[in-house]
mmCIF file of C-alpha atoms in Angstrom:
data_model
loop_
_atom_site.group_PDB
_atom_site.id
_atom_site.type_symbol
_atom_site.label_atom_id
_atom_site.label_comp_id
_atom_site.label_asym_id
_atom_site.label_seq_id
_atom_site.Cartn_x
_atom_site.Cartn_y
_atom_site.Cartn_z
ATOM 1 C CA UNK A 1 251.094 127.057 81.727
ATOM 2 C CA UNK A 2 249.130 128.595 84.640
ATOM 3 C CA UNK A 3 247.327 126.062 86.996
ATOM 4 C CA UNK A 4 243.968 127.051 88.264
ATOM 5 C CA UNK A 5 242.971 126.107 91.947
ATOM 6 C CA UNK A 6 239.818 126.522 93.975
ATOM 7 C CA UNK A 7 241.486 129.369 95.914
ATOM 8 C CA UNK A 8 242.840 131.095 92.878
ATOM 9 C CA UNK A 9 240.502 131.162 90.007
ATOM 10 C CA UNK A 10 241.935 131.930 86.494
ATOM 11 C CA UNK A 11 240.283 135.378 86.003
ATOM 12 C CA UNK A 12 242.002 135.871 82.599
ATOM 13 C CA UNK A 13 240.559 132.661 81.220
ATOM 14 C CA UNK A 14 237.088 133.544 82.569
ATOM 15 C CA UNK A 15 237.162 136.985 81.080
ATOM 16 C CA UNK A 16 238.349 135.493 77.701
ATOM 17 C CA UNK A 17 235.515 132.995 77.785
ATOM 18 C CA UNK A 18 232.835 135.783 78.526
ATOM 19 C CA UNK A 19 234.189 137.812 75.687
ATOM 20 C CA UNK A 20 234.095 134.773 73.377
ATOM 21 C CA UNK A 21 230.528 133.980 74.378
ATOM 22 C CA UNK A 22 229.424 137.446 73.955
ATOM 23 C CA UNK A 23 230.881 137.533 70.483
ATOM 24 C CA UNK A 24 228.558 134.564 69.382
ATOM 25 C CA UNK A 25 225.382 135.168 67.525
ATOM 26 C CA UNK A 26 222.108 134.827 69.504
ATOM 27 C CA UNK A 27 221.557 131.275 67.982
ATOM 28 C CA UNK A 28 225.096 130.161 68.791
ATOM 29 C CA UNK A 29 224.558 131.499 72.462
ATOM 30 C CA UNK A 30 221.264 129.687 72.630
ATOM 31 C CA UNK A 31 222.937 126.358 71.351
ATOM 32 C CA UNK A 32 225.686 126.734 73.877
ATOM 33 C CA UNK A 33 223.067 127.384 76.743
ATOM 34 C CA UNK A 34 221.308 124.159 75.553
ATOM 35 C CA UNK A 35 224.509 122.281 75.720
ATOM 36 C CA UNK A 36 225.551 123.465 79.048
ATOM 37 C CA UNK A 37 222.115 123.187 80.792
ATOM 38 C CA UNK A 38 220.386 120.680 78.701
ATOM 39 C CA UNK A 39 221.370 117.658 80.712
ATOM 40 C CA UNK A 40 220.570 119.002 84.091
ATOM 41 C CA UNK A 41 217.749 117.079 85.678
ATOM 42 C CA UNK A 42 215.033 119.170 87.206
ATOM 43 C CA UNK A 43 213.199 117.931 90.282
ATOM 44 C CA UNK A 44 209.562 116.937 89.996
ATOM 45 C CA UNK A 45 206.886 118.857 91.841
ATOM 46 C CA UNK A 46 206.653 115.988 94.399
ATOM 47 C CA UNK A 47 210.395 116.039 94.994
ATOM 48 C CA UNK A 48 210.198 119.750 95.582
ATOM 49 C CA UNK A 49 207.338 119.318 98.047
ATOM 50 C CA UNK A 50 209.334 116.533 99.895
ATOM 51 C CA UNK A 51 212.381 118.878 100.092
ATOM 52 C CA UNK A 52 210.391 121.690 101.545
ATOM 53 C CA UNK A 53 208.743 119.396 103.956
ATOM 54 C CA UNK A 54 211.928 117.729 105.097
ATOM 55 C CA UNK A 55 214.170 120.833 104.856
ATOM 56 C CA UNK A 56 212.777 122.512 107.959
ATOM 57 C CA UNK A 57 212.414 125.959 106.352
ATOM 58 C CA UNK A 58 208.603 125.962 107.077
ATOM 59 C CA UNK A 59 208.619 124.450 110.502
ATOM 60 C CA UNK A 60 207.601 127.795 112.030
ATOM 61 C CA UNK A 61 204.090 127.290 110.464
ATOM 62 C CA UNK A 62 203.673 124.174 112.795
ATOM 63 C CA UNK A 63 203.396 126.573 115.898
ATOM 64 C CA UNK A 64 201.281 129.130 114.283
ATOM 65 C CA UNK A 65 197.750 129.468 115.767
ATOM 66 C CA UNK A 66 194.730 128.782 113.504
ATOM 67 C CA UNK A 67 193.173 132.225 113.050
ATOM 68 C CA UNK A 68 191.233 131.535 109.973
ATOM 69 C CA UNK A 69 188.509 129.000 109.111
ATOM 70 C CA UNK A 70 186.668 128.003 106.020
ATOM 71 C CA UNK A 71 183.786 130.325 107.086
ATOM 72 C CA UNK A 72 186.024 133.479 106.959
ATOM 73 C CA UNK A 73 185.965 135.943 104.142
ATOM 74 C CA UNK A 74 184.246 135.336 100.762
ATOM 75 C CA UNK A 75 184.624 132.280 98.530
ATOM 76 C CA UNK A 76 187.003 132.480 95.649
ATOM 77 C CA UNK A 77 185.498 131.706 92.249
ATOM 78 C CA UNK A 78 187.850 130.658 89.561
ATOM 79 C CA UNK A 79 187.031 131.486 86.015
#
């Protein structure tokens, strides 16, 4: 029996699984996808906003000059 480690993935097993999954019908593939991904909790909008705020990816905006005001341009109308 071949052991799989983090540094040495079992490529033969992965290829066999891919072939098996591709041989399934569309309904069976959909069911498999639901089983694999169905229990993954998705973050709420407020959690995503908190992550974006705390992550630092948008910190560069803090130092940007205010070059626009509410008087600039034309108002946007939503239909």
